[in-house]
Structure formats: C-alpha cells, structure tokens
Coordinates of C-alpha atoms in Angstrom, one line a residue:
Chain A
M1446 CA 26.9 16.6 4.4
N1447 CA 27.5 19.5 6.7
N1448 CA 25.1 20.7 9.4
S1449 CA 24.1 23.8 7.6
E1450 CA 22.1 21.8 5.1
F1451 CA 20.0 20.3 7.8
R1452 CA 17.0 22.5 8.5
L1453 CA 17.0 22.9 12.2
P1454 CA 13.7 22.5 14.0
S1455 CA 11.7 25.7 14.0
A1456 CA 11.5 28.2 16.8
E1457 CA 9.8 27.4 20.0
G1458 CA 6.6 29.3 19.1
E1459 CA 6.1 26.9 16.2
A1460 CA 6.6 23.8 18.2
Q1461 CA 3.0 23.5 19.1
R1462 CA 1.9 23.4 15.5
Y1463 CA 4.1 20.5 14.6
S1464 CA 4.0 18.5 17.8
E1465 CA 1.4 16.2 16.4
F1466 CA 2.6 16.1 12.7
Y1467 CA 4.3 12.9 11.6
I1468 CA 5.5 11.5 8.3
D1469 CA 5.8 7.8 7.7
P1470 CA 8.4 7.8 4.9
H1471 CA 8.3 4.1 4.3
I1472 CA 5.0 2.2 4.4
H1473 CA 3.4 -0.2 2.0
M1474 CA -0.2 1.0 2.1
T1475 CA -1.3 -1.2 -0.8
A1476 CA -1.3 -4.0 1.9
R1477 CA -3.2 -2.0 4.5
T1478 CA -6.9 -1.2 5.0
T1479 CA -8.7 2.1 5.0
Y1480 CA -9.2 1.6 8.8
D1481 CA -5.4 2.0 9.0
Y1482 CA -5.6 5.3 7.1
I1483 CA -8.2 6.5 9.6
I1484 CA -6.1 5.7 12.7
M1485 CA -2.9 6.9 11.1
R1486 CA -4.5 10.3 10.4
E1487 CA -6.0 10.4 14.0
S1488 CA -2.5 9.7 15.3
G1489 CA -1.1 12.7 13.4
I1490 CA 0.4 11.2 10.2
V1491 CA 0.0 13.8 7.4
A1492 CA 2.1 12.2 4.7
T1493 CA 3.3 8.7 3.7
I1494 CA 5.9 7.5 1.2
E1495 CA 5.2 4.1 -0.4
P1496 CA 8.2 2.5 -1.9
A1497 CA 7.6 0.0 -4.7
F1498 CA 8.5 -3.4 -3.3
W1499 CA 7.5 -7.1 -3.7
L1500 CA 4.1 -8.2 -2.6
G1501 CA 4.9 -11.4 -0.7
Q1502 CA 4.3 -13.4 -3.8
P1503 CA 6.8 -13.1 -6.7
R1504 CA 5.4 -11.6 -9.9
T1505 CA 5.8 -13.4 -13.2
H1506 CA 4.7 -10.9 -15.8
V1507 CA 5.8 -7.3 -16.5
G1508 CA 2.1 -6.3 -16.8
T1509 CA 1.6 -6.9 -13.1
F1510 CA 4.4 -4.5 -12.4
Q1511 CA 2.8 -1.9 -14.6
D1512 CA -0.6 -2.3 -12.8
Y1513 CA 1.2 -2.0 -9.5
F1514 CA 3.0 1.2 -10.5
N1515 CA -0.4 2.5 -11.8
S1516 CA -2.0 1.9 -8.4
L1517 CA 0.9 3.6 -6.6
V1518 CA 0.4 6.8 -8.6
G1519 CA -3.4 6.3 -9.0
W1520 CA -5.7 4.5 -6.7
E1521 CA -3.5 4.4 -3.6
R1522 CA -2.8 8.2 -3.9
F1523 CA -6.5 8.8 -4.2
R1524 CA -7.4 6.4 -1.3
A1525 CA -5.0 8.2 1.0
S1526 CA -6.4 11.6 0.1
Q1527 CA -9.8 10.5 1.2
F1528 CA -8.5 10.3 4.8
G1529 CA -6.5 13.5 4.7
I1530 CA -3.1 11.9 4.1
Q1531 CA -0.8 13.0 1.3
H1532 CA 0.6 9.9 -0.5
Y1533 CA 4.0 9.8 -2.3
C1534 CA 5.9 6.9 -3.7
T1535 CA 9.2 5.6 -5.0
I1536 CA 9.5 3.5 -8.1
G1537 CA 12.0 0.8 -8.9
I1538 CA 12.6 -2.9 -9.3
N1539 CA 13.2 -4.4 -5.8
P1540 CA 16.2 -6.7 -5.3
K1541 CA 14.2 -9.9 -4.6
E1542 CA 12.5 -9.7 -7.9
A1543 CA 15.6 -8.6 -9.7
N1544 CA 16.7 -12.2 -9.6
N1545 CA 14.1 -13.0 -12.3
E1546 CA 16.3 -11.4 -15.0
A1547 CA 13.9 -11.6 -17.9
L1548 CA 11.3 -9.9 -15.8
A1549 CA 13.7 -7.4 -14.4
E1550 CA 14.8 -6.4 -17.9
A1551 CA 11.2 -5.7 -18.9
V1552 CA 10.6 -3.7 -15.7
M1553 CA 13.7 -1.6 -16.5
E1554 CA 12.0 -0.7 -19.8
L1555 CA 8.9 0.5 -17.9
L1556 CA 10.7 2.7 -15.3
P1557 CA 11.2 5.8 -17.5
L1558 CA 7.4 5.9 -17.9
Y1559 CA 6.9 6.3 -14.2
V1560 CA 9.9 7.8 -12.4
C1561 CA 9.2 11.3 -13.6
K1562 CA 5.6 11.4 -12.6
E1563 CA 4.3 13.8 -9.9
G1564 CA 4.8 12.6 -6.3
V1565 CA 7.5 10.1 -7.2
V1566 CA 10.2 11.2 -4.7
A1567 CA 12.9 8.7 -5.4
I1568 CA 14.0 5.6 -7.2
G1569 CA 13.6 2.8 -4.7
E1570 CA 13.6 0.6 -2.8
I1571 CA 16.6 -0.9 -4.5
G1572 CA 19.7 -2.7 -3.3
Y1573 CA 20.6 -6.2 -2.2
D1574 CA 18.6 -9.1 -0.8
D1575 CA 20.7 -12.3 -1.4
Q1576 CA 23.5 -10.2 -2.9
T1577 CA 23.5 -12.2 -6.1
P1578 CA 25.1 -11.0 -9.4
A1579 CA 21.7 -10.3 -10.8
E1580 CA 20.7 -8.1 -7.9
D1581 CA 24.0 -6.3 -8.2
K1582 CA 23.4 -5.7 -11.9
Y1583 CA 19.9 -4.2 -11.6
F1584 CA 20.8 -2.2 -8.5
R1585 CA 23.6 -0.5 -10.5
R1586 CA 21.5 -0.1 -13.6
Q1587 CA 19.0 1.8 -11.4
L1588 CA 21.7 3.9 -9.7
E1589 CA 22.7 5.0 -13.2
L1590 CA 19.1 5.9 -14.0
A1591 CA 18.9 8.0 -10.8
K1592 CA 22.1 9.7 -11.8
E1593 CA 21.0 10.4 -15.3
L1594 CA 17.6 11.9 -14.1
D1595 CA 19.1 13.6 -11.0
M1596 CA 16.8 11.6 -8.7
L1597 CA 17.1 10.6 -5.0
V1598 CA 17.6 6.9 -4.2
L1599 CA 16.1 4.8 -1.4
I1600 CA 18.2 1.8 -0.5
H1601 CA 16.8 -1.4 1.0
T1602 CA 19.5 -3.1 3.1
P1603 CA 19.4 -6.9 3.2
H1604 CA 18.1 -8.7 6.3
R1605 CA 20.8 -11.3 6.1
N1606 CA 24.4 -10.3 6.1
K1607 CA 23.2 -6.8 6.8
K1608 CA 26.4 -5.1 7.8
A1609 CA 28.4 -6.2 4.8
G1610 CA 25.4 -5.6 2.5
T1611 CA 25.0 -2.0 3.8
S1612 CA 28.6 -1.1 3.3
R1613 CA 28.5 -2.7 -0.2
S1614 CA 25.3 -0.7 -1.1
M1615 CA 27.0 2.6 -0.1
D1616 CA 30.2 1.6 -2.0
A1617 CA 28.1 1.2 -5.1
C1618 CA 26.4 4.6 -4.7
V1619 CA 29.7 6.3 -4.4
E1620 CA 31.2 4.4 -7.3
H1621 CA 28.3 5.5 -9.5
G1622 CA 29.0 9.1 -8.5
L1623 CA 25.9 9.7 -6.4
D1624 CA 25.9 12.3 -3.6
P1625 CA 25.3 10.6 -0.3
A1626 CA 23.1 13.5 0.8
R1627 CA 20.7 12.4 -1.9
V1628 CA 20.6 8.7 -0.8
I1629 CA 18.5 7.3 2.0
I1630 CA 19.7 4.0 3.5
D1631 CA 16.9 2.1 5.2
H1632 CA 16.5 -0.7 7.7
N1633 CA 19.5 0.3 9.7
N1634 CA 20.4 -1.2 13.1
E1635 CA 23.0 -0.6 15.9
E1636 CA 25.6 -2.3 13.7
T1637 CA 25.2 -0.1 10.6
V1638 CA 24.2 3.3 11.8
R1639 CA 27.7 4.7 12.5
E1640 CA 29.1 4.0 9.1
V1641 CA 26.0 5.3 7.3
L1642 CA 26.1 8.6 9.2
D1643 CA 29.9 9.0 8.9
R1644 CA 29.8 8.6 5.2
G1645 CA 27.2 11.3 4.8
F1646 CA 24.1 9.3 4.0
W1647 CA 20.6 9.5 5.6
A1648 CA 20.0 6.7 8.1
A1649 CA 16.5 5.4 8.2
F1650 CA 15.2 2.9 10.8
T1651 CA 12.3 0.6 10.4
I1652 CA 10.3 -0.1 13.6
Y1653 CA 9.0 -3.6 12.8
P1654 CA 8.3 -6.2 15.4
Q1655 CA 10.7 -9.2 15.6
T1656 CA 12.8 -8.8 12.5
K1657 CA 14.0 -5.2 12.4
M1658 CA 14.2 -2.4 15.0
G1659 CA 12.1 -2.2 18.2
N1660 CA 11.2 1.3 19.4
A1661 CA 12.9 1.0 22.8
R1662 CA 16.1 0.3 20.9
M1663 CA 15.3 3.3 18.6
V1664 CA 15.2 5.6 21.7
E1665 CA 18.7 4.4 22.6
I1666 CA 19.9 5.0 19.0
V1667 CA 18.8 8.6 19.2
K1668 CA 20.3 9.0 22.7
Q1669 CA 23.6 7.8 21.3
H1670 CA 23.7 9.3 17.8
G1671 CA 21.5 12.4 18.2
C1672 CA 18.9 13.3 15.6
D1673 CA 21.0 14.6 12.6
R1674 CA 20.0 12.7 9.4
I1675 CA 18.2 10.0 11.3
I1676 CA 14.7 9.0 10.1
V1677 CA 12.1 6.7 11.7
D1678 CA 9.6 4.7 9.6
S1679 CA 7.3 1.7 9.9
S1680 CA 7.7 -0.3 6.7
A1681 CA 4.2 -1.7 7.6
D1682 CA 3.1 -4.1 5.0
W1683 CA 1.3 -7.5 4.7
G1684 CA 3.4 -8.9 7.6
M1685 CA 3.2 -8.5 11.4
S1686 CA 3.8 -4.8 11.3
D1687 CA 2.4 -1.6 12.8
P1688 CA 1.2 1.4 10.8
L1689 CA 1.4 3.5 13.9
A1690 CA 5.0 2.7 14.5
V1691 CA 6.1 6.4 13.9
P1692 CA 3.7 8.1 16.3
K1693 CA 4.2 5.3 18.9
T1694 CA 8.0 5.7 18.7
A1695 CA 7.6 9.5 19.1
Q1696 CA 5.5 8.9 22.2
L1697 CA 8.1 6.6 23.7
M1698 CA 10.9 9.0 23.0
R1699 CA 9.0 11.8 24.8
E1700 CA 8.4 9.5 27.8
R1701 CA 12.0 8.6 27.9
G1702 CA 13.3 12.1 28.0
I1703 CA 14.3 12.8 24.3
P1704 CA 13.9 16.5 23.6
E1705 CA 10.9 17.5 21.5
T1706 CA 13.1 19.0 18.8
Y1707 CA 14.8 15.7 18.4
V1708 CA 11.5 13.8 18.3
R1709 CA 10.2 16.2 15.6
A1710 CA 13.5 15.9 13.6
V1711 CA 13.5 12.1 13.4
C1712 CA 9.7 11.6 13.0
Y1713 CA 8.9 14.5 10.7
E1714 CA 11.5 17.1 9.7
N1715 CA 14.3 14.9 8.5
A1716 CA 12.1 12.8 6.1
L1717 CA 10.8 16.1 4.7
A1718 CA 14.3 17.5 4.4
A1719 CA 15.6 14.4 2.7
Y1720 CA 12.8 13.8 0.2
S1721 CA 12.0 17.5 -0.5
Q1722 CA 15.2 17.5 -2.5
S1723 CA 13.2 15.8 -5.1
G1724 CA 11.0 18.8 -5.6
Q1725 CA 8.0 16.4 -5.4
I1726 CA 7.1 16.9 -1.7
Q1727 CA 6.8 20.0 0.4
E1728 CA 5.2 21.0 3.6
T1729 CA 2.6 23.2 1.9
D1730 CA 1.1 20.0 0.3
W1731 CA -0.6 19.3 3.6
L1732 CA -0.5 22.6 5.5
A1733 CA -2.4 24.3 2.6
S1734 CA -4.7 21.4 1.9
D1735 CA -8.0 21.1 3.6
A1736 CA -8.0 18.9 6.7
I1737 CA -9.9 16.2 5.0
D1738 CA -10.7 16.0 1.3
Q1739 CA -13.7 13.7 1.4
R1740 CA -15.9 16.7 0.5
Q1741 CA -13.2 18.6 -1.5
M1742 CA -11.8 16.2 -4.0
F1743 CA -13.1 17.9 -7.1
N1744 CA -14.8 21.3 -7.4
G1745 CA -16.0 21.0 -3.9
N1746 CA -18.2 18.0 -4.6
S1747 CA -18.8 15.2 -2.2
V1748 CA -17.1 12.1 -3.4
L1749 CA -18.1 9.2 -1.2
R1750 CA -19.7 6.1 -2.5
G1751 CA -23.1 6.9 -1.1
Q1752 CA -21.6 7.4 2.4
E1753 CA -21.7 10.5 4.5
P1754 CA -18.4 12.3 4.4
T1755 CA -17.1 12.0 7.9
V1756 CA -14.3 13.4 9.8
R1757 CA -15.4 11.9 13.1
S1758 CA -13.1 9.8 15.1
S1759 CA -13.5 6.1 14.3
R1760 CA -13.7 5.3 17.9
E1761 CA -16.2 8.0 18.8
C1762 CA -19.3 6.3 17.4
I1763 CA -20.6 2.7 17.7
L1764 CA -23.4 3.3 15.3
I1765 CA -22.9 2.0 11.8
E1766 CA -25.3 3.8 9.5
Chain B
M205 CA -5.2 19.2 -38.6
T206 CA -8.8 20.5 -38.7
T207 CA -9.4 24.2 -38.2
T208 CA -11.2 23.6 -34.9
Q209 CA -8.1 22.0 -33.4
V210 CA -5.9 24.8 -34.4
S211 CA -8.2 27.2 -32.7
T212 CA -8.6 25.2 -29.5
S213 CA -4.8 24.9 -29.3
D214 CA -4.3 28.6 -30.0
L215 CA -6.8 29.4 -27.3
I216 CA -5.2 27.2 -24.7
Y217 CA -1.8 28.6 -25.6
S218 CA -3.1 32.2 -25.3
W219 CA -4.4 31.4 -21.8
L220 CA -1.1 29.8 -20.8
E221 CA 0.9 32.9 -21.9
R222 CA -0.8 34.7 -19.1
H223 CA 0.1 32.1 -16.5
V224 CA 3.5 30.6 -17.4
D225 CA 6.9 32.3 -17.4
R226 CA 9.1 32.6 -20.5
A227 CA 11.2 29.6 -19.6
G228 CA 8.2 27.4 -19.1
L229 CA 6.6 28.6 -22.4
N230 CA 9.9 27.9 -24.3
W231 CA 9.9 24.4 -22.9
L232 CA 6.3 23.9 -23.9
E233 CA 6.9 25.2 -27.4
E234 CA 9.9 23.0 -27.9
K235 CA 8.0 19.9 -26.8
R236 CA 5.0 20.8 -28.9
S237 CA 7.0 21.1 -32.0
Q238 CA 9.0 17.9 -31.3
I239 CA 5.7 16.0 -30.8
A240 CA 4.0 17.6 -33.8
R241 CA 7.0 16.6 -36.0
G242 CA 6.5 12.9 -34.9
A243 CA 9.3 12.6 -32.3
A244 CA 9.6 9.2 -30.5
V245 CA 6.6 8.6 -28.4
K246 CA 8.8 8.6 -25.3
V247 CA 9.3 12.3 -25.8
F248 CA 5.6 12.8 -25.6
F249 CA 5.2 10.5 -22.5
T250 CA 8.0 12.1 -20.5
A251 CA 6.9 15.7 -21.4
F252 CA 3.3 14.9 -20.5
S253 CA 4.4 13.6 -17.1
A254 CA 6.9 16.4 -16.4
T255 CA 4.6 19.3 -17.4
P256 CA 3.8 20.5 -13.8
R257 CA 7.6 21.0 -13.2
Y258 CA 7.7 23.6 -16.0
T259 CA 4.3 25.2 -15.7
G260 CA 3.5 25.1 -12.0
K261 CA 0.1 24.0 -10.7
N262 CA -1.9 27.2 -10.1
S263 CA -5.5 27.6 -11.1
L264 CA -6.2 28.6 -14.7
Q265 CA -7.9 32.0 -14.3
L266 CA -10.3 32.4 -17.2
T267 CA -12.5 35.3 -17.9
L268 CA -16.1 35.2 -19.1
S269 CA -14.9 36.1 -22.6
D270 CA -12.3 33.2 -22.5
L271 CA -15.1 30.8 -21.7
Q272 CA -17.2 32.2 -24.5
A273 CA -14.4 31.8 -26.9
A274 CA -14.0 28.2 -25.8
A275 CA -17.7 27.5 -26.4
I276 CA -17.4 29.0 -29.9
A277 CA -14.2 27.0 -30.7
R278 CA -15.9 23.8 -29.6
K279 CA -19.6 23.6 -28.7
G280 CA -20.0 22.6 -25.1
W281 CA -16.4 23.0 -24.2
F282 CA -16.3 24.5 -20.7
P283 CA -12.8 24.5 -19.2
M284 CA -13.9 25.7 -15.8
N285 CA -11.8 24.9 -12.7
W286 CA -8.8 23.8 -14.8
S287 CA -5.3 24.1 -13.5
V288 CA -2.4 25.5 -15.6
D289 CA -0.6 22.1 -15.8
R290 CA -3.8 20.5 -17.0
A291 CA -4.2 23.0 -19.8
A292 CA -0.5 22.5 -20.8
R293 CA -0.8 18.7 -20.8
I294 CA -3.8 19.0 -23.0
L295 CA -1.9 21.2 -25.4
L296 CA 0.7 18.5 -25.7
V297 CA -1.9 15.9 -26.5
L298 CA -3.4 18.2 -29.1
A299 CA 0.1 18.4 -30.7
L300 CA 0.1 14.7 -31.5
P301 CA 0.1 13.9 -35.3
Q302 CA -3.3 12.8 -36.3
D303 CA -2.9 11.6 -39.9
D304 CA -2.4 8.0 -39.0
E305 CA -5.5 7.1 -37.1
S306 CA -4.3 3.8 -35.6
Q307 CA -1.0 5.2 -34.6
Y308 CA -2.7 8.2 -33.0
L309 CA -5.2 6.0 -31.1
Q310 CA -2.5 3.7 -30.0
T311 CA -0.4 6.5 -28.5
L312 CA -3.5 7.8 -26.7
E313 CA -4.2 4.4 -25.3
Q314 CA -0.6 4.0 -24.1
V315 CA -0.7 7.3 -22.3
F316 CA -4.0 6.5 -20.7
T317 CA -2.7 3.1 -19.6
A318 CA 0.2 4.5 -17.6
A319 CA -1.4 7.7 -16.3
D320 CA -1.6 9.0 -12.7
I321 CA -4.6 10.8 -11.3
G322 CA -3.7 14.3 -12.6
E323 CA -2.8 12.9 -16.0
L324 CA -6.1 10.9 -16.2
V325 CA -8.1 14.0 -15.4
A326 CA -6.4 16.0 -18.1
L327 CA -6.9 13.2 -20.7
Y328 CA -10.6 12.7 -19.9
Q329 CA -11.2 16.5 -19.9
A330 CA -9.6 16.6 -23.3
L331 CA -12.1 14.1 -24.8
P332 CA -14.2 16.7 -26.6
L333 CA -11.1 18.2 -28.2
L334 CA -9.5 15.0 -29.6
S335 CA -9.6 13.5 -33.1
Y336 CA -11.5 10.3 -33.9
P337 CA -13.9 10.8 -31.0
K338 CA -16.1 7.9 -32.0
Q339 CA -13.2 5.6 -31.4
L340 CA -12.8 6.8 -27.8
K341 CA -16.1 5.6 -26.5
A342 CA -14.8 2.5 -24.8
R343 CA -12.0 4.5 -23.2
A344 CA -14.4 7.1 -21.9
A345 CA -16.7 4.4 -20.4
E346 CA -13.6 3.1 -18.6
G347 CA -13.2 6.6 -17.0
V348 CA -16.8 6.4 -15.8
R349 CA -15.9 3.0 -14.1
S350 CA -13.1 4.6 -12.1
N351 CA -13.4 4.6 -8.4
M352 CA -11.4 7.8 -8.2
T353 CA -14.0 10.4 -8.0
D354 CA -12.0 13.1 -9.7
V355 CA -11.4 10.8 -12.6
F356 CA -15.1 10.0 -12.9
N357 CA -16.0 13.7 -12.7
A358 CA -13.5 14.5 -15.4
V359 CA -15.6 12.4 -17.8
A360 CA -19.0 13.2 -16.4
L361 CA -19.0 16.9 -15.4
Q362 CA -18.5 20.0 -17.6
N363 CA -17.9 17.7 -20.5
P364 CA -19.9 17.5 -23.8
Y365 CA -18.5 14.2 -24.8
P366 CA -20.8 11.7 -23.0
A367 CA -24.0 13.3 -24.1
E368 CA -22.7 13.3 -27.7
Y369 CA -21.3 9.8 -27.9
F370 CA -22.5 7.5 -25.1
D371 CA -25.3 5.0 -25.9
N372 CA -28.2 4.9 -23.4
L373 CA -26.7 2.1 -21.4
A374 CA -23.4 3.9 -20.8
W375 CA -25.3 7.2 -20.3
N376 CA -27.7 5.8 -17.7
Q377 CA -24.9 4.2 -15.8
M378 CA -23.0 7.4 -15.7
I379 CA -26.0 9.3 -14.3
L380 CA -26.7 6.7 -11.7
K381 CA -23.1 6.6 -10.6
A382 CA -23.0 10.5 -10.4
L383 CA -25.8 10.2 -7.8
F384 CA -24.1 7.3 -6.1
V385 CA -20.9 9.2 -5.5
G386 CA -22.6 12.5 -4.8
S387 CA -21.5 14.4 -8.0
P388 CA -24.0 17.2 -8.9
L389 CA -26.2 16.4 -11.8
H390 CA -26.6 20.0 -12.9
L391 CA -22.9 20.0 -14.1
I392 CA -23.6 17.1 -16.5
Q393 CA -24.2 18.4 -20.0
G394 CA -27.1 17.2 -22.1
L395 CA -29.1 16.0 -19.1
D396 CA -32.5 17.0 -20.6
R397 CA -31.7 16.0 -24.1
R398 CA -30.6 12.5 -23.0
A399 CA -33.4 11.8 -20.5
N400 CA -35.1 8.5 -21.3
P401 CA -37.8 6.2 -19.7
E402 CA -35.3 3.4 -18.7
L403 CA -33.4 6.0 -16.8
A404 CA -36.5 7.2 -15.0
K405 CA -37.2 3.6 -13.9
M406 CA -33.6 3.2 -12.6
L407 CA -33.8 6.5 -10.7
V408 CA -37.1 5.6 -9.1
D409 CA -35.7 2.2 -8.0
Y410 CA -32.6 3.8 -6.7
A411 CA -34.7 6.3 -4.7
S412 CA -36.8 3.4 -3.2
E413 CA -33.6 1.6 -2.2
R414 CA -32.3 4.7 -0.5
Q415 CA -35.6 5.4 1.3
A416 CA -35.8 1.8 2.5
A417 CA -32.4 2.3 4.2
N418 CA -33.5 5.6 5.7
R419 CA -31.0 7.4 3.5
S420 CA -31.6 10.8 1.9
V421 CA -32.4 11.2 -1.8
S422 CA -31.0 14.0 -3.8
P423 CA -33.7 16.5 -5.0
E424 CA -31.9 16.5 -8.4
L425 CA -33.0 12.9 -8.8
W426 CA -36.7 13.7 -8.8
E427 CA -36.3 16.6 -11.2
L428 CA -34.6 14.2 -13.6
V429 CA -37.4 11.6 -13.2
K430 CA -39.9 14.2 -14.1
K431 CA -38.0 15.1 -17.3
S432 CA -37.5 11.5 -18.2
K433 CA -41.2 10.7 -17.8
V434 CA -42.3 13.7 -19.8
K435 CA -40.3 12.4 -22.7
S436 CA -41.7 8.9 -22.6

C-alpha cells in the first residue's frame, strides 16, 4: 500500500473538532454493561466495531451462533445507539470454535445470511488459535468467501506461537489472492509489527492488561514505527480488560510527546480509513447523527423504558430517580 | 396475486422511481422478477439485506396525494416517515410467490428470524400489505415484545394491523407498553375502536404506580381511560 491511499490527518483548523473523537475498532460489547457505553461516550468514543468471537464458553449448537449474530446486528446495535455510539460488527467463525468441525460446517452455511447485512464491515475475526488443520481449513474457507464477496478481513493472531502464526496468517491471505490493504491483522506486538507493515497489511494493537499490549509499550511502538497503518483497540470483553483503553492510550501518547496528528491517526483516522473500504462505515454516520438518540430513535419519539432520557454525565449526579 | 397487492406494489414502485437512479431501479426490477419467478430463497434473502447498497437510505418524500393513494389501496396504510431502502425492501417481500401458503409463511419466518434492526422495521411495517395476515399474529406479537423501540414502534405506530388482528390481551399489552416506552398513543390506529374495560383498569393501575413513585403520567393515558370507560 502506498502513502497516497492513507488519508492524512486534516488541516490544523479541523484538529479541534476531532481531538476528542475515538473509534474502538475491536471491542466485544456483548460482554459489557450499559455503564461502559456511558463512560465510553463520555471519553469521546463515537463508534465501535464488534467482531464475532467466542464467548468464554464453547458453543455446541449452530442455533446459538445464529442468535449471537442476530444480537450483533440487532440488540447490540440498538443498545449502543441509546448512548450515542454507532455500532458495527464483523461476522465469521472464530478459530477456537472452528475446531468443532460439525459445528463450524453448520456456521459456514449461516454466514451468507449475515455477511452482507448493513454495518457488517468485514469477515472476522478469523485466523489461528492452536494452528490445527481444522482451524486452517475454516480460515481458508472464509478467506475464499471474503474474496468472492469482495469483503475486508479481520485477522485474529494466536496468543501462543504468535510470530509464526502471524506470518502464516498473512501467507494464507496472499495465497488466496487478497489485497493486504483490505486485511487488518490484530493483536500485534513488538515482534510482529515490522513484517505486517512491510507486507502492506494494517497492523492493529490490542491494549489489554497482562496478556497483550500495554499502553506504555504502545507509545514506544508509535515512536518507533510512526502512525501509518497502525490502529489501536481494546478488545475489551468478559476478561480483565478496559473499555477505555483507546482514549487512555491517546492520553498517554499526548503526555509522552506523540504529535496530535499521530494520536488521531492511530486512535481514529486509520480505523476509519481501513474499514470504510467496506462501504458500511463512514464519518457522517456519527457527525450527522444527533448527539444522543435516546429521544430520537424513531420519528422523534422518546424510547426509554419509563426512564427520563438523559444526556447528563453519569458522574454528575448522585440522585437515582 | 390479489388486485390490492398489485396496486400496493405499483404504488411503491412509482414512489421509488422518483428516488432511485436507473441502475438501482434495474437491480430492483431484476431481483423482483427473480423472486416472483420462484428463485432460490437465498436470492431473496441476499437481495433483501443488500437493498440499501442499491437504493441509498434517504427519506421517502411522499406528497399528500401519495398518502391518499396509499389509503385507498389499503385501508389504514400510512407509509409516513419511510426511508427509500425500507420501501424497496417491502417491494421485494411483496414479490414473493403466494400460491403456496406454507412455503410463503416459512420464507417470511426465515427472513424475520435472521433480520437486523432496519430489516425488522421494514418487515413489521409491511404487515398490513402481506398475504395470509391471520397467520402472522404470533409474529406481530413477537415484534411488540421487542426491546428495540423502533422495532416495537414499527408494529404499534402508523400500522392498521394490530387493531385489525390482535385479540384484547395482545392489544392491551401493546398499549401499555407504548406508554411504558414513551411512544405516542395518538399514532396508534384503532385506539377508540379497540378501547375496552380491562384496558381502562390496567391504565388506572399503571397511573397509580407511576404516581406512587412520583413519576409523571402521560395525559394521553387519561383520555384513553375515559374512552374505555364510556364503552363499558
């Protein structure tokens, strides 16, 4: 990918408008509370992408996958909108559960029903976990589907044997004829980032305590590799994770002297540039929408369950009425 | 195909002609005829999902005479605040072959089962235009149970279906829920006609509960209580 394709941060006059806009392009909101949505919005997050993943407990029936996909394009999208956050998702069979081949086969049958729906920005998160033959098979089957439908791909790189797994994931993408500029490689670290960037893919980093990337390390990554094609996300889920990882990382970058244009690129602009190639996400989705939809969901009617629509800060008020 | 359906489809198509470019209309026509000729159900599902990519998502601008024509084609049909993609999706649903009742209903149920928010709103707003409406009561009641307000509103507001087909139990629950989620009662069709004494009692109980909690009560509630009592 050459630099001309990367949308450079806008002119200085616009900097003010974006300085508090963030996108969290990888977060499992299904596992989070509405309180998280409130504090995320207060911290400047305007859009989230929720990749289909496993839920901590392996599923045993294809029907539970269908209900999960339904909630990603239904309830979760609605729930986010209640707090002024635009919710997008990626659809796919994750590598962990691809090891149950009978189930994976049935999920493959379901995918065409969901991958073309509105707000589905990619096929993902797919890739390797234990790097078994079954994982390889369903990873490649989904790469073929992405190619057939001209869709973006979000790659989950394995936690164990990461460096080899990351190279292998990219090899498979190239083998199946995918353009690296349309593939996002996630959960990178110091060991993988160079190869991912050199080969023309997007390099996403997950700020996740203990197991993945810390944000002090993230600052060093940006100092060393710049901001081109680098994306920061939280992957917050049902584990010890932080739904404010993106805004907190942006804050730390500013404190440690990273230029504002770089901060905006890795915490907002790049995710938008990468995923807007899908035609399913664009800046006007949140710039043009009302600040909060709680009173605006349908024909201007209030929509809360007997509660007052509120835009007040959650910390502003100790009264619970 | 009944004559009503031909005219509702024709109306919707004539509105879309004013909003969609030639390429989008060609796509829509192609899909409609494939679906009408009994193409694989997957063709319908994928076209139904992909519609906004071909039609855009602007508001459907209808004139007073458009709305009058709608009401003549189907009593109570009031496609106010529709979007272009919603109208086009409904056009595709109306193209489904209807001769085989169980096949038709099964296809509808499948598309409902995998629908996202925008698709659900289109499907529930289409209720008054669909064939075998009596067979869709359980599905419509499911829409009323939704916690997604725009899905609930798609069934409850500007829609003649509930007043025509719901029994009192389902009707009363819908009215109560409309108050509960703050949807305006005056947009519910058949409010006066379907008023009943059980509903009056439920409304009064609900009002007492709100007042006991120092919460406001919609003035629309009391108007409806009056109507319900007059009828009893």
